[in-house]
Tab-separated table of C-alpha atoms in Angstrom:
chain	number	residue	atom	x	y	z
A	559	UNK	CA	-19.417	-26.042	120.971
A	560	UNK	CA	-17.110	-28.721	119.980
A	561	UNK	CA	-18.388	-31.995	119.068
A	562	UNK	CA	-16.127	-34.856	118.645
A	563	UNK	CA	-17.530	-38.554	117.498
A	564	UNK	CA	-16.225	-41.784	116.633
A	565	UNK	CA	-17.908	-44.803	115.111
A	566	UNK	CA	-17.232	-48.210	113.923
A	567	UNK	CA	-18.664	-51.493	112.988
A	568	UNK	CA	-18.533	-54.793	111.615
A	569	UNK	CA	-20.514	-56.688	108.879
A	570	UNK	CA	-20.795	-59.995	107.180
A	571	UNK	CA	-20.870	-59.530	103.571
A	572	UNK	CA	-20.671	-61.266	100.387
A	573	UNK	CA	-17.769	-61.017	97.795
A	574	UNK	CA	-18.909	-59.836	94.403
A	575	UNK	CA	-18.250	-63.324	93.291
A	576	UNK	CA	-20.046	-64.956	96.354
A	577	UNK	CA	-16.981	-67.043	97.004
A	578	UNK	CA	-17.161	-66.643	100.729
A	579	UNK	CA	-20.579	-68.100	101.204
A	580	UNK	CA	-19.796	-71.233	99.020
A	581	UNK	CA	-16.638	-71.897	100.888
A	582	UNK	CA	-18.558	-71.437	104.068
A	583	UNK	CA	-16.456	-68.736	105.256
A	584	UNK	CA	-18.593	-65.817	105.515
A	585	UNK	CA	-18.349	-64.025	108.542
A	586	UNK	CA	-17.379	-60.617	109.915
A	587	UNK	CA	-15.280	-59.565	106.846
A	588	UNK	CA	-16.322	-55.808	106.557
A	589	UNK	CA	-14.810	-53.089	108.984
A	590	UNK	CA	-15.540	-49.615	109.012
A	591	UNK	CA	-14.053	-46.841	111.231
A	592	UNK	CA	-14.168	-43.137	111.177
A	593	UNK	CA	-14.347	-39.924	113.234
A	594	UNK	CA	-15.584	-36.453	113.000
A	595	UNK	CA	-15.145	-33.033	114.568
A	596	UNK	CA	-17.517	-30.133	114.308
A	597	UNK	CA	-17.566	-26.846	115.471
A	598	UNK	CA	-21.100	-25.199	116.231
A	599	UNK	CA	-21.624	-21.575	116.747
A	600	UNK	CA	-25.262	-20.656	117.880
A	601	UNK	CA	-25.663	-17.687	115.565
A	602	UNK	CA	-25.598	-16.867	111.782
A	603	UNK	CA	-21.945	-16.240	110.588
A	604	UNK	CA	-21.065	-14.800	107.200
A	605	UNK	CA	-22.816	-15.115	104.519
A	606	UNK	CA	-25.841	-16.776	106.361
A	607	UNK	CA	-26.582	-13.476	108.464
A	608	UNK	CA	-27.360	-11.873	105.090
A	609	UNK	CA	-29.763	-14.603	104.194
A	610	UNK	CA	-32.121	-14.527	107.383
A	611	UNK	CA	-35.015	-12.337	107.522
A	612	UNK	CA	-36.140	-10.368	110.373
A	613	UNK	CA	-39.283	-12.725	110.974
A	614	UNK	CA	-37.098	-15.760	110.596
A	615	UNK	CA	-34.627	-14.492	113.082
A	616	UNK	CA	-37.343	-13.583	115.820
A	617	UNK	CA	-38.219	-17.234	115.650
A	618	UNK	CA	-34.878	-18.475	115.971
A	619	UNK	CA	-34.370	-16.341	119.096
A	620	UNK	CA	-37.410	-17.868	120.638
A	621	UNK	CA	-36.418	-21.473	120.095
A	622	UNK	CA	-32.532	-20.633	120.400
A	623	UNK	CA	-31.870	-23.562	118.134
A	624	UNK	CA	-29.837	-22.039	115.250
A	625	UNK	CA	-26.089	-22.618	114.474
A	626	UNK	CA	-23.355	-22.321	112.094
A	627	UNK	CA	-21.440	-25.573	111.479
A	628	UNK	CA	-17.701	-26.175	110.466
A	629	UNK	CA	-17.165	-30.069	110.328
A	630	UNK	CA	-14.354	-32.312	109.339
A	631	UNK	CA	-14.368	-36.114	109.023
A	632	UNK	CA	-12.141	-39.358	108.009
A	633	UNK	CA	-13.477	-42.718	107.287
A	634	UNK	CA	-11.901	-45.977	106.509
A	635	UNK	CA	-14.046	-48.815	104.819
A	636	UNK	CA	-12.325	-52.246	104.496
A	637	UNK	CA	-14.693	-54.404	102.561
A	638	UNK	CA	-14.135	-57.984	101.018
A	639	UNK	CA	-13.740	-56.338	97.612
A	640	UNK	CA	-12.018	-53.021	98.269
A	641	UNK	CA	-10.798	-50.558	100.621
A	642	UNK	CA	-11.869	-47.021	100.559
A	643	UNK	CA	-10.670	-43.913	102.519
A	644	UNK	CA	-13.050	-41.060	102.542
A	645	UNK	CA	-12.168	-37.393	103.995
A	646	UNK	CA	-14.678	-34.612	104.217
A	647	UNK	CA	-14.768	-30.881	105.314
A	648	UNK	CA	-17.937	-28.791	105.273
A	649	UNK	CA	-19.612	-25.361	105.963
A	650	UNK	CA	-23.212	-24.897	106.816
A	651	UNK	CA	-26.094	-23.318	108.665
A	652	UNK	CA	-29.313	-25.068	110.180
A	653	UNK	CA	-32.016	-23.773	112.175
A	654	UNK	CA	-35.584	-24.486	113.366
A	655	UNK	CA	-38.563	-22.569	112.004
A	656	UNK	CA	-41.543	-22.357	114.114
A	657	UNK	CA	-42.220	-25.573	116.129
A	658	UNK	CA	-41.816	-28.759	113.750
A	659	UNK	CA	-39.580	-27.251	110.921
A	660	UNK	CA	-35.861	-27.347	110.454
A	661	UNK	CA	-33.862	-26.008	107.295
A	662	UNK	CA	-30.220	-26.489	106.601
A	663	UNK	CA	-28.033	-24.926	103.915
A	664	UNK	CA	-24.599	-26.115	103.281
A	665	UNK	CA	-23.078	-24.061	100.454
A	666	UNK	CA	-19.782	-25.888	100.780
A	667	UNK	CA	-18.918	-29.587	101.147
A	668	UNK	CA	-15.656	-31.344	99.798
A	669	UNK	CA	-15.031	-35.011	99.743
A	670	UNK	CA	-12.147	-36.901	98.757
A	671	UNK	CA	-12.474	-40.610	98.069
A	672	UNK	CA	-9.739	-42.923	97.558
A	673	UNK	CA	-10.453	-46.573	96.389
A	674	UNK	CA	-8.281	-49.692	96.346
A	675	UNK	CA	-9.871	-52.315	94.402
A	676	UNK	CA	-9.427	-56.086	95.687
A	677	UNK	CA	-8.310	-58.659	93.100
A	678	UNK	CA	-11.870	-59.812	92.048
A	679	UNK	CA	-13.209	-56.489	91.561
A	680	UNK	CA	-10.035	-55.269	89.777
A	681	UNK	CA	-10.625	-58.061	87.154
A	682	UNK	CA	-13.992	-56.769	86.609
A	683	UNK	CA	-12.761	-53.203	86.268
A	684	UNK	CA	-10.392	-54.392	83.591
A	685	UNK	CA	-13.447	-55.580	81.525
A	686	UNK	CA	-14.268	-51.963	80.994
A	687	UNK	CA	-17.713	-51.740	82.482
A	688	UNK	CA	-18.231	-47.809	82.694
A	689	UNK	CA	-20.554	-48.128	85.570
A	690	UNK	CA	-18.034	-50.055	87.830
A	691	UNK	CA	-15.097	-48.011	86.598
A	692	UNK	CA	-16.648	-44.591	87.633
A	693	UNK	CA	-18.152	-45.805	91.124
A	694	UNK	CA	-15.010	-47.690	91.926
A	695	UNK	CA	-12.259	-44.924	91.170
A	696	UNK	CA	-10.599	-42.019	93.071
A	697	UNK	CA	-12.823	-39.049	92.885
A	698	UNK	CA	-13.690	-35.505	94.330
A	699	UNK	CA	-17.215	-34.375	95.145
A	700	UNK	CA	-17.764	-30.495	95.629
A	701	UNK	CA	-21.281	-29.998	96.490
A	702	UNK	CA	-23.829	-27.857	98.092
A	703	UNK	CA	-26.974	-29.011	99.671
A	704	UNK	CA	-30.401	-27.714	101.087
A	705	UNK	CA	-32.182	-29.884	103.611
A	706	UNK	CA	-35.674	-29.691	105.005
A	707	UNK	CA	-37.207	-31.680	107.834
A	708	UNK	CA	-40.968	-31.486	109.208
A	709	UNK	CA	-41.245	-33.635	112.307
A	710	UNK	CA	-43.875	-33.344	115.019
A	711	UNK	CA	-42.391	-36.060	117.161
A	712	UNK	CA	-40.512	-33.934	119.518
A	713	UNK	CA	-39.926	-36.648	122.428
A	714	UNK	CA	-37.633	-39.661	121.669
A	715	UNK	CA	-40.482	-41.677	123.220
A	716	UNK	CA	-42.201	-43.055	120.124
A	717	UNK	CA	-45.201	-44.238	121.729
A	718	UNK	CA	-46.001	-40.573	122.797
A	719	UNK	CA	-48.155	-39.761	120.002
A	720	UNK	CA	-48.949	-40.524	116.522
A	721	UNK	CA	-45.914	-38.868	114.550
A	722	UNK	CA	-45.054	-37.811	111.117
A	723	UNK	CA	-41.715	-37.008	109.766
A	724	UNK	CA	-40.759	-35.699	106.104
A	725	UNK	CA	-37.087	-35.163	105.005
A	726	UNK	CA	-35.904	-33.863	101.963
A	727	UNK	CA	-32.526	-33.330	100.658
A	728	UNK	CA	-31.421	-31.386	97.510
A	729	UNK	CA	-27.834	-31.477	96.475
A	730	UNK	CA	-25.746	-30.308	93.432
A	731	UNK	CA	-21.993	-31.145	92.803
A	732	UNK	CA	-19.318	-30.212	89.994
A	733	UNK	CA	-20.902	-27.132	88.398
A	734	UNK	CA	-18.320	-24.596	89.425
A	735	UNK	CA	-15.334	-27.019	88.861
A	736	UNK	CA	-16.668	-27.825	85.502
A	737	UNK	CA	-17.237	-24.283	84.654
A	738	UNK	CA	-13.673	-23.309	85.560
A	739	UNK	CA	-12.123	-26.542	83.919
A	740	UNK	CA	-14.113	-25.546	80.517
A	741	UNK	CA	-13.104	-22.050	80.750
A	742	UNK	CA	-9.341	-22.511	81.582
A	743	UNK	CA	-9.136	-25.288	78.689
A	744	UNK	CA	-7.860	-27.932	80.898
A	745	UNK	CA	-7.165	-31.238	79.261
A	746	UNK	CA	-9.508	-34.325	79.884
A	747	UNK	CA	-8.358	-37.680	80.871
A	748	UNK	CA	-8.987	-40.981	78.979
A	749	UNK	CA	-12.489	-41.102	80.063
A	750	UNK	CA	-13.435	-37.736	79.020
A	751	UNK	CA	-13.394	-36.373	82.744
A	752	UNK	CA	-11.776	-33.026	84.009
A	753	UNK	CA	-9.464	-33.532	86.775
A	754	UNK	CA	-8.408	-31.560	89.892
A	755	UNK	CA	-4.953	-32.603	91.235
A	756	UNK	CA	-5.151	-35.843	88.946
A	757	UNK	CA	-8.320	-36.700	90.648
A	758	UNK	CA	-11.548	-36.552	88.528
A	759	UNK	CA	-14.670	-34.849	90.164
A	760	UNK	CA	-18.235	-35.789	90.284
A	761	UNK	CA	-21.045	-33.730	88.719
A	762	UNK	CA	-24.661	-34.299	89.426
A	763	UNK	CA	-27.985	-33.387	90.698
A	764	UNK	CA	-29.637	-35.378	93.375
A	765	UNK	CA	-32.892	-35.104	95.193
A	766	UNK	CA	-34.066	-37.566	98.036
A	767	UNK	CA	-37.198	-37.698	99.924
A	768	UNK	CA	-38.102	-39.943	102.998
A	769	UNK	CA	-41.581	-39.902	104.501
A	770	UNK	CA	-42.474	-41.811	107.742
A	771	UNK	CA	-45.666	-41.831	109.752
A	772	UNK	CA	-46.340	-43.889	113.105
A	773	UNK	CA	-49.740	-44.650	114.208
A	774	UNK	CA	-50.366	-45.690	117.443
A	775	UNK	CA	-53.054	-48.506	117.619
A	776	UNK	CA	-52.916	-49.031	121.223
A	777	UNK	CA	-50.926	-48.936	124.306
A	778	UNK	CA	-48.906	-51.859	123.036
A	779	UNK	CA	-49.150	-51.706	119.296
A	780	UNK	CA	-47.752	-49.317	116.566
A	781	UNK	CA	-48.230	-49.380	112.672
A	782	UNK	CA	-45.151	-47.761	111.262
A	783	UNK	CA	-44.717	-46.831	107.454
A	784	UNK	CA	-42.351	-45.364	105.223
A	785	UNK	CA	-41.915	-44.029	101.506
A	786	UNK	CA	-38.476	-43.352	100.167
A	787	UNK	CA	-38.030	-41.760	96.770
A	788	UNK	CA	-34.813	-40.486	95.116
A	789	UNK	CA	-33.215	-39.731	91.759
A	790	UNK	CA	-30.065	-38.514	90.862
A	791	UNK	CA	-28.949	-37.061	87.398
A	792	UNK	CA	-25.259	-37.552	86.792
A	793	UNK	CA	-24.111	-35.679	83.652
A	794	UNK	CA	-21.003	-33.604	82.298
A	795	UNK	CA	-17.622	-34.840	84.078
A	796	UNK	CA	-19.103	-38.074	85.463
A	797	UNK	CA	-20.975	-40.647	83.848
A	798	UNK	CA	-22.602	-42.147	86.761
A	799	UNK	CA	-23.305	-41.076	90.423
A	800	UNK	CA	-20.305	-41.732	92.552
A	801	UNK	CA	-20.788	-44.645	94.836
A	802	UNK	CA	-21.549	-42.874	98.163
A	803	UNK	CA	-24.315	-41.020	96.362
A	804	UNK	CA	-25.971	-43.700	94.678
A	805	UNK	CA	-29.068	-45.803	95.591
A	806	UNK	CA	-29.158	-49.387	96.431
A	807	UNK	CA	-31.716	-52.018	97.255
A	808	UNK	CA	-32.039	-54.530	100.144
A	809	UNK	CA	-30.260	-54.730	103.386
A	810	UNK	CA	-31.498	-54.615	107.130
A	811	UNK	CA	-33.090	-51.209	106.732
A	812	UNK	CA	-34.471	-51.399	103.164
A	813	UNK	CA	-36.178	-54.424	101.292
A	814	UNK	CA	-35.221	-57.005	103.851
A	815	UNK	CA	-35.647	-60.045	101.661
A	816	UNK	CA	-32.747	-59.213	99.557
A	817	UNK	CA	-29.068	-58.719	100.998
A	818	UNK	CA	-27.719	-55.132	100.476
A	819	UNK	CA	-26.845	-54.182	97.071
A	820	UNK	CA	-28.081	-57.497	95.627
A	821	UNK	CA	-31.374	-56.006	94.372
A	822	UNK	CA	-31.970	-54.606	90.882
A	823	UNK	CA	-31.482	-52.385	89.009
A	824	UNK	CA	-35.000	-52.865	87.392
A	825	UNK	CA	-35.551	-56.537	85.850
A	826	UNK	CA	-32.102	-56.648	84.744
A	827	UNK	CA	-30.707	-60.108	85.714
A	828	UNK	CA	-27.285	-59.662	87.187
A	829	UNK	CA	-24.424	-62.026	86.292
A	830	UNK	CA	-23.555	-64.133	89.307
A	831	UNK	CA	-20.171	-62.733	89.594
A	832	UNK	CA	-21.388	-59.008	90.037
A	833	UNK	CA	-24.407	-59.985	92.061
A	834	UNK	CA	-23.511	-57.797	95.300
A	835	UNK	CA	-22.593	-54.625	93.467
A	836	UNK	CA	-25.779	-53.328	92.141
A	837	UNK	CA	-26.369	-49.486	92.395
A	838	UNK	CA	-28.757	-47.328	90.809
A	839	UNK	CA	-29.707	-43.560	89.853
A	840	UNK	CA	-33.196	-43.933	91.147
A	841	UNK	CA	-34.929	-45.421	93.972
A	842	UNK	CA	-38.581	-46.108	95.022
A	843	UNK	CA	-39.422	-48.044	98.334
A	844	UNK	CA	-42.387	-48.548	100.452
A	845	UNK	CA	-42.449	-50.374	103.742
A	846	UNK	CA	-45.062	-51.027	106.381
A	847	UNK	CA	-44.530	-52.566	109.837
A	848	UNK	CA	-46.850	-53.732	112.515
A	849	UNK	CA	-44.975	-53.623	115.834
A	850	UNK	CA	-46.486	-54.917	119.125
A	851	UNK	CA	-45.079	-55.736	122.570
A	852	UNK	CA	-44.763	-59.226	123.741
A	853	UNK	CA	-43.189	-58.498	127.099
A	854	UNK	CA	-41.747	-55.291	128.723
A	855	UNK	CA	-38.456	-55.599	126.596
A	856	UNK	CA	-39.197	-58.241	123.718
A	857	UNK	CA	-41.257	-56.845	120.861
A	858	UNK	CA	-42.515	-58.703	117.605
A	859	UNK	CA	-43.116	-57.309	114.180
A	860	UNK	CA	-44.995	-58.334	111.032
A	861	UNK	CA	-43.780	-56.490	107.848
A	862	UNK	CA	-43.678	-56.120	104.107
A	863	UNK	CA	-41.230	-54.035	101.979
A	864	UNK	CA	-41.562	-53.213	98.047
A	865	UNK	CA	-39.765	-51.047	95.696
A	866	UNK	CA	-36.522	-51.365	93.372
A	867	UNK	CA	-33.626	-49.141	91.945
A	868	UNK	CA	-33.160	-48.100	88.321
A	869	UNK	CA	-30.625	-46.537	86.232
A	870	UNK	CA	-31.452	-43.378	84.613
A	871	UNK	CA	-30.016	-44.137	81.161
A	872	UNK	CA	-30.080	-47.044	78.748
A	873	UNK	CA	-27.315	-49.358	78.469
A	874	UNK	CA	-27.844	-52.038	75.560
A	875	UNK	CA	-25.709	-54.492	77.463
A	876	UNK	CA	-28.009	-54.333	80.534
A	877	UNK	CA	-31.596	-54.778	79.495
A	878	UNK	CA	-34.046	-54.149	81.865
A	879	UNK	CA	-32.139	-51.834	84.002
A	880	UNK	CA	-33.459	-48.363	83.029
A	881	UNK	CA	-36.457	-46.691	84.552
A	882	UNK	CA	-39.622	-46.490	82.170
A	883	UNK	CA	-42.801	-44.889	83.455
A	884	UNK	CA	-44.854	-47.542	81.827
A	885	UNK	CA	-43.218	-50.645	83.347
A	886	UNK	CA	-41.457	-49.354	86.474
A	887	UNK	CA	-44.479	-50.659	88.850
A	888	UNK	CA	-44.123	-54.233	87.126
A	889	UNK	CA	-40.441	-54.360	88.269
A	890	UNK	CA	-41.143	-53.963	91.928
A	891	UNK	CA	-39.431	-56.398	94.345
A	892	UNK	CA	-41.846	-57.556	97.386
A	893	UNK	CA	-40.690	-59.217	100.539
A	894	UNK	CA	-43.026	-59.862	103.579
A	895	UNK	CA	-41.415	-61.094	106.973
A	896	UNK	CA	-41.524	-61.258	110.658
A	897	UNK	CA	-39.103	-59.927	113.306
A	898	UNK	CA	-38.088	-60.057	116.828
A	899	UNK	CA	-36.637	-56.937	118.996
A	900	UNK	CA	-35.059	-56.821	122.088
A	901	UNK	CA	-35.421	-53.171	123.520
A	902	UNK	CA	-33.133	-52.001	125.976
A	903	UNK	CA	-34.559	-48.670	126.184
A	904	UNK	CA	-31.448	-46.874	124.767
A	905	UNK	CA	-31.382	-49.110	121.743
A	906	UNK	CA	-32.898	-51.881	120.137
A	907	UNK	CA	-31.350	-55.323	118.871
A	908	UNK	CA	-33.299	-56.592	115.653
A	909	UNK	CA	-33.574	-59.833	113.828
A	910	UNK	CA	-35.823	-59.891	110.748
A	911	UNK	CA	-36.691	-62.704	108.358
A	912	UNK	CA	-37.971	-61.896	105.096
A	913	UNK	CA	-38.997	-63.781	102.179
A	914	UNK	CA	-38.744	-63.066	98.378
A	915	UNK	CA	-42.334	-63.198	97.310
A	916	UNK	CA	-41.898	-61.367	93.989
A	917	UNK	CA	-38.468	-61.224	92.350
A	918	UNK	CA	-38.306	-58.685	89.449
A	919	UNK	CA	-35.289	-60.483	88.116
A	920	UNK	CA	-37.492	-63.579	87.038
A	921	UNK	CA	-38.996	-63.687	83.705
A	922	UNK	CA	-42.237	-61.854	83.276
A	923	UNK	CA	-45.078	-64.093	84.598
A	924	UNK	CA	-42.850	-65.890	86.783
A	925	UNK	CA	-41.854	-63.118	89.224
A	926	UNK	CA	-44.549	-64.106	91.810
A	927	UNK	CA	-43.635	-67.191	94.175
A	928	UNK	CA	-46.485	-69.709	93.681
A	929	UNK	CA	-44.789	-72.707	95.039
A	930	UNK	CA	-43.000	-73.437	91.639
A	931	UNK	CA	-39.560	-72.622	92.978
A	932	UNK	CA	-37.991	-72.630	96.278
A	933	UNK	CA	-38.807	-69.375	98.295
A	934	UNK	CA	-35.782	-67.202	98.722
A	935	UNK	CA	-35.285	-65.731	102.278
A	936	UNK	CA	-32.841	-63.579	104.133
A	937	UNK	CA	-32.063	-63.104	107.562
A	938	UNK	CA	-31.064	-59.456	108.870
A	939	UNK	CA	-29.493	-58.222	112.186
A	940	UNK	CA	-29.718	-54.645	112.959
A	941	UNK	CA	-29.443	-52.190	115.623
A	942	UNK	CA	-32.290	-49.743	116.028
A	943	UNK	CA	-35.812	-49.766	114.165
A	944	UNK	CA	-35.315	-50.071	110.432
A	945	UNK	CA	-37.360	-46.624	109.974
């Protein structure tokens, strides 16, 4: 089966320095476009046919839901501070086990990322910040992934029953390339990284889990909850996680009181010229949302989001951004809000207004909003439910 997809989108996004908003010029200034083609074979091809046990194979024959996948994609992103081009090829195998469980194994994926920074970001890169340099430089990612999903919602009708969905993703990258580079005694660049064809490659281990459950309270009310936890360990050839593998806080599908990439890391007070470029190695987030019907197509929601992102390692120049077991719970952001949704059946148009009730970037003892300062808010537009 040959599958071809195209995607595109526009977004209103701040520049890193925030000049667009101050000048009243903030509009749809971010463009993304891409395409993907995949070739699916409804059986195990080499080497996956060597890994599947007889019992699993019998279960797969019952469901007829197994496939080997060859895929390739290209993506272009034009953002206010940089342009990025991404190319990907991959090879993997996925199958359903019993009724609710799906496994995936992707032993080979190769991503090539080219970044062209704008003038504002280029100025920051020249300051020598290693976190920005590694995340906004050309790089390769050669990774392997294992995925797991348990989902008892077999129908797209979310009101059919109470549902539970657990997803986990385990990923490692750069190990073979690093071992080969060391064995071949290849030279390193000025940042101490080995390169392939003049491009440094990322090296990391990353785990991400996403737990969601939906409780039906009545014929017109649902309670939706999500817990998302992720951690990445960059080491060896790359000092940070690459940009597309890093975690960020805020945005229409995260902690909605903050704009995307403007929350955290930790309690670090970000300089104003870097406010919208915050990424981390660790993410902890909890969301709860009460949804109820107003009419057949109009839905209302009351929600609350909490959590933050952190860096894994200390940086003396960025106090408060690293994760510590004895204090991370004191660095949670908290943002309740209200939303309205227009449900067309095949997709949902969503507006959510959220408020910054607890800001971890404020001094300790002043993080909760108690009327002593202006209450910050953020209006989000989205397609589909946030989780």
